[in-house]
mmCIF file of C-alpha atoms in Angstrom:
data_model
loop_
_atom_site.group_PDB
_atom_site.id
_atom_site.type_symbol
_atom_site.label_atom_id
_atom_site.label_comp_id
_atom_site.label_asym_id
_atom_site.label_seq_id
_atom_site.Cartn_x
_atom_site.Cartn_y
_atom_site.Cartn_z
ATOM 1 C CA MET A 54 84.725 21.534 142.449
ATOM 2 C CA LEU A 55 83.177 22.680 139.190
ATOM 3 C CA LEU A 56 84.665 21.202 136.029
ATOM 4 C CA ASP A 57 84.503 22.480 132.472
ATOM 5 C CA LEU A 58 84.297 19.861 129.780
ATOM 6 C CA TRP A 59 87.365 19.702 127.571
ATOM 7 C CA GLY A 60 87.342 22.545 125.058
ATOM 8 C CA ARG A 61 84.712 24.578 126.894
ATOM 9 C CA GLY A 62 85.056 27.794 128.840
ATOM 10 C CA TYR A 63 88.747 28.374 129.486
ATOM 11 C CA SER A 64 89.701 24.687 129.317
ATOM 12 C CA ASP A 65 92.073 23.396 126.667
ATOM 13 C CA SER A 66 90.978 21.043 123.920
ATOM 14 C CA PRO A 67 92.984 17.828 123.467
ATOM 15 C CA PHE A 68 91.476 17.684 119.986
ATOM 16 C CA THR A 69 93.662 14.830 118.780
ATOM 17 C CA LEU A 70 91.930 12.470 121.243
ATOM 18 C CA PRO A 71 88.355 11.147 121.055
ATOM 19 C CA HIS A 72 86.155 12.941 123.586
ATOM 20 C CA ASP A 73 84.750 9.754 125.060
ATOM 21 C CA THR A 74 84.161 8.529 128.600
ATOM 22 C CA ARG A 75 87.839 7.602 128.964
ATOM 23 C CA LEU A 76 88.924 11.186 128.359
ATOM 24 C CA PHE A 77 86.194 12.643 130.581
ATOM 25 C CA THR A 78 87.056 10.170 133.364
ATOM 26 C CA THR A 79 90.677 11.281 133.082
ATOM 27 C CA ALA A 80 89.557 14.891 133.592
ATOM 28 C CA ILE A 81 87.724 13.976 136.810
ATOM 29 C CA LEU A 82 90.672 11.974 138.143
ATOM 30 C CA LEU A 83 93.123 14.757 137.262
ATOM 31 C CA ALA A 84 90.968 17.280 139.125
ATOM 32 C CA LEU A 85 90.766 14.995 142.148
ATOM 33 C CA THR A 86 94.459 14.172 142.307
ATOM 34 C CA SER A 87 95.453 17.832 141.947
ATOM 35 C CA SER A 88 93.079 18.890 144.735
ATOM 36 C CA PRO A 89 94.230 19.316 148.347
ATOM 37 C CA LEU A 90 90.964 17.704 149.444
ATOM 38 C CA SER A 91 90.911 14.069 150.482
ATOM 39 C CA TRP A 92 88.829 11.949 148.106
ATOM 40 C CA THR A 93 89.444 8.308 149.026
ATOM 41 C CA GLY A 94 88.585 6.014 151.911
ATOM 42 C CA SER A 95 85.949 7.628 154.086
ATOM 43 C CA SER A 96 86.295 10.934 152.196
ATOM 44 C CA THR A 97 84.223 10.049 149.163
ATOM 45 C CA PHE A 98 82.445 12.763 147.187
ATOM 46 C CA ALA A 99 79.072 13.575 145.691
ATOM 47 C CA LEU A 100 79.033 13.717 141.899
ATOM 48 C CA LEU A 101 76.527 15.891 140.042
ATOM 49 C CA GLY A 102 76.250 15.982 136.267
ATOM 50 C CA TYR A 103 74.029 17.988 133.935
ATOM 51 C CA SER A 104 73.092 17.003 130.370
ATOM 52 C CA LEU A 105 76.197 15.461 128.782
ATOM 53 C CA GLY A 106 77.791 15.767 132.216
ATOM 54 C CA GLY A 107 75.071 13.467 133.536
ATOM 55 C CA GLY A 108 76.102 10.737 131.139
ATOM 56 C CA ILE A 109 79.735 11.283 132.127
ATOM 57 C CA ALA A 110 78.915 11.156 135.852
ATOM 58 C CA ALA A 111 76.948 7.918 135.480
ATOM 59 C CA SER A 112 79.796 6.314 133.537
ATOM 60 C CA PHE A 113 82.395 7.399 136.093
ATOM 61 C CA THR A 114 80.302 6.035 138.961
ATOM 62 C CA SER A 115 79.854 2.707 137.190
ATOM 63 C CA HIS A 116 83.634 2.226 137.078
ATOM 64 C CA PHE A 117 84.606 3.877 140.393
ATOM 65 C CA PRO A 118 81.631 3.179 142.666
ATOM 66 C CA SER A 119 83.583 3.271 145.920
ATOM 67 C CA LEU A 120 84.713 6.860 145.250
ATOM 68 C CA VAL A 121 81.207 8.307 144.874
ATOM 69 C CA SER A 122 78.978 8.824 147.915
ATOM 70 C CA SER A 123 76.046 10.354 146.030
ATOM 71 C CA LEU A 124 75.098 10.508 142.342
ATOM 72 C CA ILE A 125 72.788 13.277 141.138
ATOM 73 C CA LEU A 126 71.865 13.622 137.480
ATOM 74 C CA LEU A 127 70.162 16.654 135.922
ATOM 75 C CA ALA A 128 68.497 15.980 132.545
ATOM 76 C CA PRO A 129 71.214 13.414 131.852
ATOM 77 C CA SER A 130 72.333 12.090 128.514
ATOM 78 C CA GLY A 131 73.208 8.435 128.166
ATOM 79 C CA LEU A 132 69.777 6.917 127.707
ATOM 80 C CA VAL A 133 68.606 9.118 124.833
ATOM 81 C CA ARG A 134 66.819 6.802 122.421
ATOM 82 C CA PRO A 135 68.774 6.571 119.150
ATOM 83 C CA HIS A 136 65.738 7.201 116.933
ATOM 84 C CA HIS A 137 65.725 10.820 118.138
ATOM 85 C CA ILE A 138 68.976 11.459 116.254
ATOM 86 C CA ASN A 139 68.101 12.344 112.687
ATOM 87 C CA LYS A 140 69.746 11.190 109.493
ATOM 88 C CA THR A 141 71.367 14.559 108.871
ATOM 89 C CA ASN A 142 73.300 14.504 112.123
ATOM 90 C CA LYS A 143 74.203 10.841 111.733
ATOM 91 C CA PHE A 144 75.711 11.776 108.385
ATOM 92 C CA LEU A 145 77.442 14.950 109.589
ATOM 93 C CA TYR A 146 79.014 13.421 112.689
ATOM 94 C CA SER A 147 80.106 10.141 111.093
ATOM 95 C CA THR A 148 83.880 9.993 110.897
ATOM 96 C CA GLY A 149 85.267 10.479 107.402
ATOM 97 C CA LEU A 150 82.043 11.137 105.516
ATOM 98 C CA VAL A 151 82.433 14.916 105.666
ATOM 99 C CA PRO A 152 85.900 16.542 105.617
ATOM 100 C CA GLU A 153 86.671 17.887 109.101
ATOM 101 C CA SER A 154 87.337 21.424 107.861
ATOM 102 C CA VAL A 155 83.948 21.493 106.112
ATOM 103 C CA LEU A 156 82.190 20.004 109.124
ATOM 104 C CA GLU A 157 83.764 22.580 111.439
ATOM 105 C CA ARG A 158 82.482 25.426 109.232
ATOM 106 C CA ILE A 159 78.990 23.906 109.173
ATOM 107 C CA ILE A 160 78.842 23.433 112.952
ATOM 108 C CA ARG A 161 80.312 26.874 113.644
ATOM 109 C CA ARG A 162 77.646 28.448 111.444
ATOM 110 C CA ARG A 163 74.874 26.467 113.145
ATOM 111 C CA LEU A 164 76.065 27.388 116.637
ATOM 112 C CA GLN A 165 76.335 31.036 115.673
ATOM 113 C CA GLY A 166 72.741 31.020 114.479
ATOM 114 C CA GLY A 167 73.449 30.744 110.792
ATOM 115 C CA SER A 168 71.093 29.316 108.248
ATOM 116 C CA PRO A 169 70.619 25.552 108.332
ATOM 117 C CA ARG A 170 71.587 25.668 104.636
ATOM 118 C CA ALA A 171 75.131 26.066 105.880
ATOM 119 C CA GLY A 172 75.023 22.297 105.976
ATOM 120 C CA ALA A 173 74.867 20.259 102.822
ATOM 121 C CA VAL A 174 71.661 18.563 103.940
ATOM 122 C CA LYS A 175 68.557 20.245 105.310
ATOM 123 C CA PRO A 176 66.629 18.222 107.914
ATOM 124 C CA SER A 177 62.989 17.451 107.315
ATOM 125 C CA LYS A 178 60.390 18.985 109.607
ATOM 126 C CA GLU A 179 59.851 15.802 111.563
ATOM 127 C CA ASP A 180 63.609 15.475 112.080
ATOM 128 C CA SER A 181 64.320 19.112 112.959
ATOM 129 C CA LYS A 182 64.799 18.398 116.699
ATOM 130 C CA THR A 183 67.570 16.002 117.545
ATOM 131 C CA ALA A 184 69.255 14.614 120.621
ATOM 132 C CA ALA A 185 72.642 15.724 119.340
ATOM 133 C CA ASP A 186 71.321 19.254 118.882
ATOM 134 C CA ALA A 187 70.144 19.536 122.439
ATOM 135 C CA VAL A 188 73.010 17.978 124.282
ATOM 136 C CA SER A 189 75.423 20.205 122.379
ATOM 137 C CA GLU A 190 73.621 23.531 122.734
ATOM 138 C CA GLU A 191 71.701 23.229 119.447
ATOM 139 C CA ILE A 192 68.294 23.112 121.082
ATOM 140 C CA THR A 193 65.174 24.156 119.233
ATOM 141 C CA GLU A 194 63.598 27.126 120.995
ATOM 142 C CA PHE A 195 60.708 26.173 123.283
ATOM 143 C CA PRO A 196 60.105 29.287 125.429
ATOM 144 C CA ASP A 197 57.904 28.987 128.503
ATOM 145 C CA GLU A 198 55.043 31.296 129.386
ATOM 146 C CA LYS A 199 57.570 33.959 130.454
ATOM 147 C CA GLY A 200 59.481 33.705 127.197
ATOM 148 C CA VAL A 201 62.436 31.854 128.751
ATOM 149 C CA SER A 202 64.139 29.234 126.570
ATOM 150 C CA PHE A 203 67.467 27.447 126.698
ATOM 151 C CA ASN A 204 69.295 29.885 124.440
ATOM 152 C CA ASN A 205 68.123 33.078 126.151
ATOM 153 C CA ALA A 206 68.450 31.769 129.725
ATOM 154 C CA LEU A 207 70.693 34.030 131.824
ATOM 155 C CA LEU A 208 73.819 32.371 133.171
ATOM 156 C CA SER A 209 74.392 35.039 135.825
ATOM 157 C CA LYS A 210 72.047 37.530 137.449
ATOM 158 C CA ALA A 211 75.051 39.776 137.985
ATOM 159 C CA ARG A 212 75.775 39.737 134.239
ATOM 160 C CA PRO A 213 72.400 39.913 132.491
ATOM 161 C CA HIS A 214 74.021 40.230 129.075
ATOM 162 C CA ILE A 215 75.474 36.715 129.299
ATOM 163 C CA THR A 216 73.012 34.117 128.051
ATOM 164 C CA VAL A 217 73.626 30.539 126.952
ATOM 165 C CA ALA A 218 73.616 31.673 123.328
ATOM 166 C CA ALA A 219 76.085 34.482 124.086
ATOM 167 C CA ALA A 220 78.435 32.082 125.873
ATOM 168 C CA VAL A 221 78.344 29.661 122.941
ATOM 169 C CA ALA A 222 78.931 32.505 120.481
ATOM 170 C CA TRP A 223 81.944 33.710 122.492
ATOM 171 C CA GLN A 224 83.464 30.236 122.462
ATOM 172 C CA THR A 225 82.947 29.785 118.720
ATOM 173 C CA GLN A 226 84.692 33.104 118.118
ATOM 174 C CA TYR A 227 87.570 33.024 120.617
ATOM 175 C CA HIS A 228 88.170 29.414 121.684
ATOM 176 C CA GLU A 229 90.102 27.677 118.916
ATOM 177 C CA GLY A 230 89.422 24.221 120.330
ATOM 178 C CA PHE A 231 85.720 24.610 121.055
ATOM 179 C CA ILE A 232 84.317 23.414 117.727
ATOM 180 C CA LYS A 233 86.710 20.455 117.588
ATOM 181 C CA SER A 234 85.770 19.396 121.124
ATOM 182 C CA PHE A 235 82.105 19.983 120.400
ATOM 183 C CA ILE A 236 82.166 17.688 117.366
ATOM 184 C CA SER A 237 84.179 15.024 119.154
ATOM 185 C CA SER A 238 81.826 15.065 122.164
ATOM 186 C CA ILE A 239 78.820 14.474 119.951
ATOM 187 C CA ARG A 240 80.657 11.826 117.991
ATOM 188 C CA TYR A 241 82.095 9.857 120.918
ATOM 189 C CA GLY A 242 80.428 11.109 124.107
ATOM 190 C CA PRO A 243 77.969 9.157 126.303
ATOM 191 C CA ILE A 244 74.752 10.359 124.691
ATOM 192 C CA THR A 245 73.023 7.138 123.645
ATOM 193 C CA ASN A 246 73.359 3.397 124.299
ATOM 194 C CA GLN A 247 74.906 3.748 127.762
ATOM 195 C CA GLN A 248 72.668 1.092 129.343
ATOM 196 C CA PRO A 249 75.602 -1.204 130.267
ATOM 197 C CA ASP A 250 77.206 1.454 132.489
ATOM 198 C CA TRP A 251 73.886 2.421 134.048
ATOM 199 C CA LYS A 252 73.066 -1.247 134.658
ATOM 200 C CA ARG A 253 76.378 -1.640 136.461
ATOM 201 C CA VAL A 254 75.332 1.165 138.815
ATOM 202 C CA GLY A 255 71.909 -0.467 139.230
ATOM 203 C CA GLU A 256 73.408 -3.849 140.063
ATOM 204 C CA ARG A 257 75.573 -2.323 142.766
ATOM 205 C CA LEU A 258 72.592 -0.466 144.192
ATOM 206 C CA ALA A 259 70.550 -3.675 144.230
ATOM 207 C CA ALA A 260 73.340 -5.482 146.091
ATOM 208 C CA GLN A 261 73.690 -2.552 148.503
ATOM 209 C CA ASN A 262 69.974 -2.410 149.238
ATOM 210 C CA ALA A 263 69.762 -6.182 149.738
ATOM 211 C CA SER A 264 72.803 -6.437 152.012
ATOM 212 C CA THR A 265 73.059 -6.001 155.757
ATOM 213 C CA GLU A 266 76.840 -5.593 155.642
ATOM 214 C CA GLU A 267 78.087 -2.265 156.881
ATOM 215 C CA SER A 268 80.708 -2.073 154.107
ATOM 216 C CA TYR A 269 77.997 -1.779 151.465
ATOM 217 C CA GLU A 270 76.433 1.165 153.290
ATOM 218 C CA VAL A 271 79.771 2.885 153.809
ATOM 219 C CA GLU A 272 81.035 2.345 150.253
ATOM 220 C CA GLY A 273 77.680 2.534 148.474
ATOM 221 C CA LEU A 274 75.627 5.473 147.273
ATOM 222 C CA GLN A 275 73.789 7.462 149.930
ATOM 223 C CA HIS A 276 70.309 6.071 150.639
ATOM 224 C CA GLY A 277 70.961 3.384 148.016
ATOM 225 C CA LYS A 278 69.547 5.591 145.263
ATOM 226 C CA VAL A 279 70.435 7.869 142.374
ATOM 227 C CA LEU A 280 68.625 11.214 142.270
ATOM 228 C CA ILE A 281 67.498 12.244 138.783
ATOM 229 C CA ILE A 282 66.009 15.697 138.189
ATOM 230 C CA CYS A 283 64.532 16.666 134.838
ATOM 231 C CA GLY A 284 62.323 19.308 133.278
ATOM 232 C CA GLU A 285 58.645 18.728 132.632
ATOM 233 C CA LYS A 286 59.010 20.518 129.269
ATOM 234 C CA ASP A 287 62.452 19.302 128.231
ATOM 235 C CA PRO A 288 62.312 18.720 124.446
ATOM 236 C CA VAL A 289 65.463 16.609 124.509
ATOM 237 C CA ILE A 290 65.599 14.469 127.642
ATOM 238 C CA LEU A 291 61.975 13.437 127.508
ATOM 239 C CA LYS A 292 60.454 12.902 130.940
ATOM 240 C CA GLU A 293 58.410 9.774 130.251
ATOM 241 C CA GLU A 294 61.213 8.060 128.347
ATOM 242 C CA LEU A 295 63.743 8.937 131.036
ATOM 243 C CA ILE A 296 61.540 7.528 133.793
ATOM 244 C CA GLU A 297 60.984 4.290 131.899
ATOM 245 C CA ASP A 298 64.564 3.770 130.758
ATOM 246 C CA ALA A 299 66.311 4.823 133.997
ATOM 247 C CA THR A 300 63.978 2.690 136.110
ATOM 248 C CA GLU A 301 64.695 -0.302 133.896
ATOM 249 C CA VAL A 302 68.471 -0.098 134.372
ATOM 250 C CA LEU A 303 68.649 1.228 137.949
ATOM 251 C CA GLY A 304 65.669 -0.612 139.415
ATOM 252 C CA GLU A 305 62.622 0.915 141.075
ATOM 253 C CA SER A 306 64.326 0.996 144.465
ATOM 254 C CA GLY A 307 67.513 2.467 143.034
ATOM 255 C CA VAL A 308 66.285 5.773 141.675
ATOM 256 C CA ARG A 309 64.376 8.824 142.881
ATOM 257 C CA PHE A 310 62.875 11.257 140.365
ATOM 258 C CA LYS A 311 62.144 14.948 140.837
ATOM 259 C CA PHE A 312 60.729 17.339 138.258
ATOM 260 C CA CYS A 313 60.858 21.067 137.523
ATOM 261 C CA ASP A 314 58.559 23.254 135.461
ATOM 262 C CA ALA A 315 61.291 23.939 132.919
ATOM 263 C CA GLY A 316 62.942 22.754 129.734
ATOM 264 C CA HIS A 317 66.551 21.709 129.249
ATOM 265 C CA GLU A 318 67.650 24.942 130.917
ATOM 266 C CA LEU A 319 66.346 23.720 134.310
ATOM 267 C CA PRO A 320 69.562 24.171 136.369
ATOM 268 C CA ILE A 321 69.874 27.738 135.116
ATOM 269 C CA ILE A 322 66.343 28.992 135.772
ATOM 270 C CA ARG A 323 65.324 26.623 138.587
ATOM 271 C CA SER A 324 68.568 26.545 140.560
ATOM 272 C CA GLU A 325 66.998 27.228 143.973
ATOM 273 C CA MET A 326 64.414 24.473 143.506
ATOM 274 C CA ILE A 327 67.110 22.026 142.432
ATOM 275 C CA VAL A 328 69.255 22.862 145.460
ATOM 276 C CA ARG A 329 66.252 22.123 147.691
ATOM 277 C CA TYR A 330 65.690 18.800 145.940
ATOM 278 C CA ILE A 331 69.339 17.842 146.410
ATOM 279 C CA TRP A 332 69.431 18.929 150.038
ATOM 280 C CA ASP A 333 66.255 17.012 150.858
ATOM 281 C CA PHE A 334 67.661 13.953 149.114
ATOM 282 C CA TRP A 335 70.872 14.107 151.127
ATOM 283 C CA GLU A 336 68.959 14.620 154.371
ATOM 284 C CA THR A 337 66.123 12.122 153.970
ATOM 285 C CA GLY A 338 66.570 10.226 150.702
ATOM 286 C CA SER A 339 63.287 11.609 149.371
#
């Protein structure tokens, strides 16, 4: 199953509720319970999350470990170091400091490619790239040698006119709940300071890897590891920081890293490579 986040694509926006891990967990459980597929007992499922979805997937697994047979994270949020979020965004996304109607106009203008002066505060040069920007589609352009960047990455080879930027622009224009969900996800979503949930996954993996009981193998994650895939050139989920921080909370024996020659758009432009990584991991654990 492929899930939209609340307020994205064609999904509704429950904009009166905080878009936090409780709401995202509810979305996963609703999808599971409405599916004809079995998802409990021996019929556990693999969970794959990208970017903000990675932080959501890690949180879900920490609370429902016996439901998940394999956890795969692509450039995941959750462990982004707080100092990467600049003062401007801290101010903008703080509840009550900016009227919601004003904030929505500012964010809509930014997502549509408007001038940064649409906001009341202009970020300094050293603060121009932020974690909030990247996780929420506001990534600074870092094209590769072929000119591919996050915003101009094609979402479908069959529809070459649909890029990430075009999809975001469509949602800002036609999806009434998109901006509200976008703001709430940045405000409440699992972007930073999620070490407790990740540690809970790591502790279970450590117990699984140290145990000889069959129940741990059956109910635990496949191969006793989490697979994390990230881009070598990702300007948001920084490779070296991710390796250090994920290893600290999951343990050296509890995580396997793979890397792609890409930025934050890695699952879009390196999809075949990522599928090979996942398949190899499922087959051999490597």
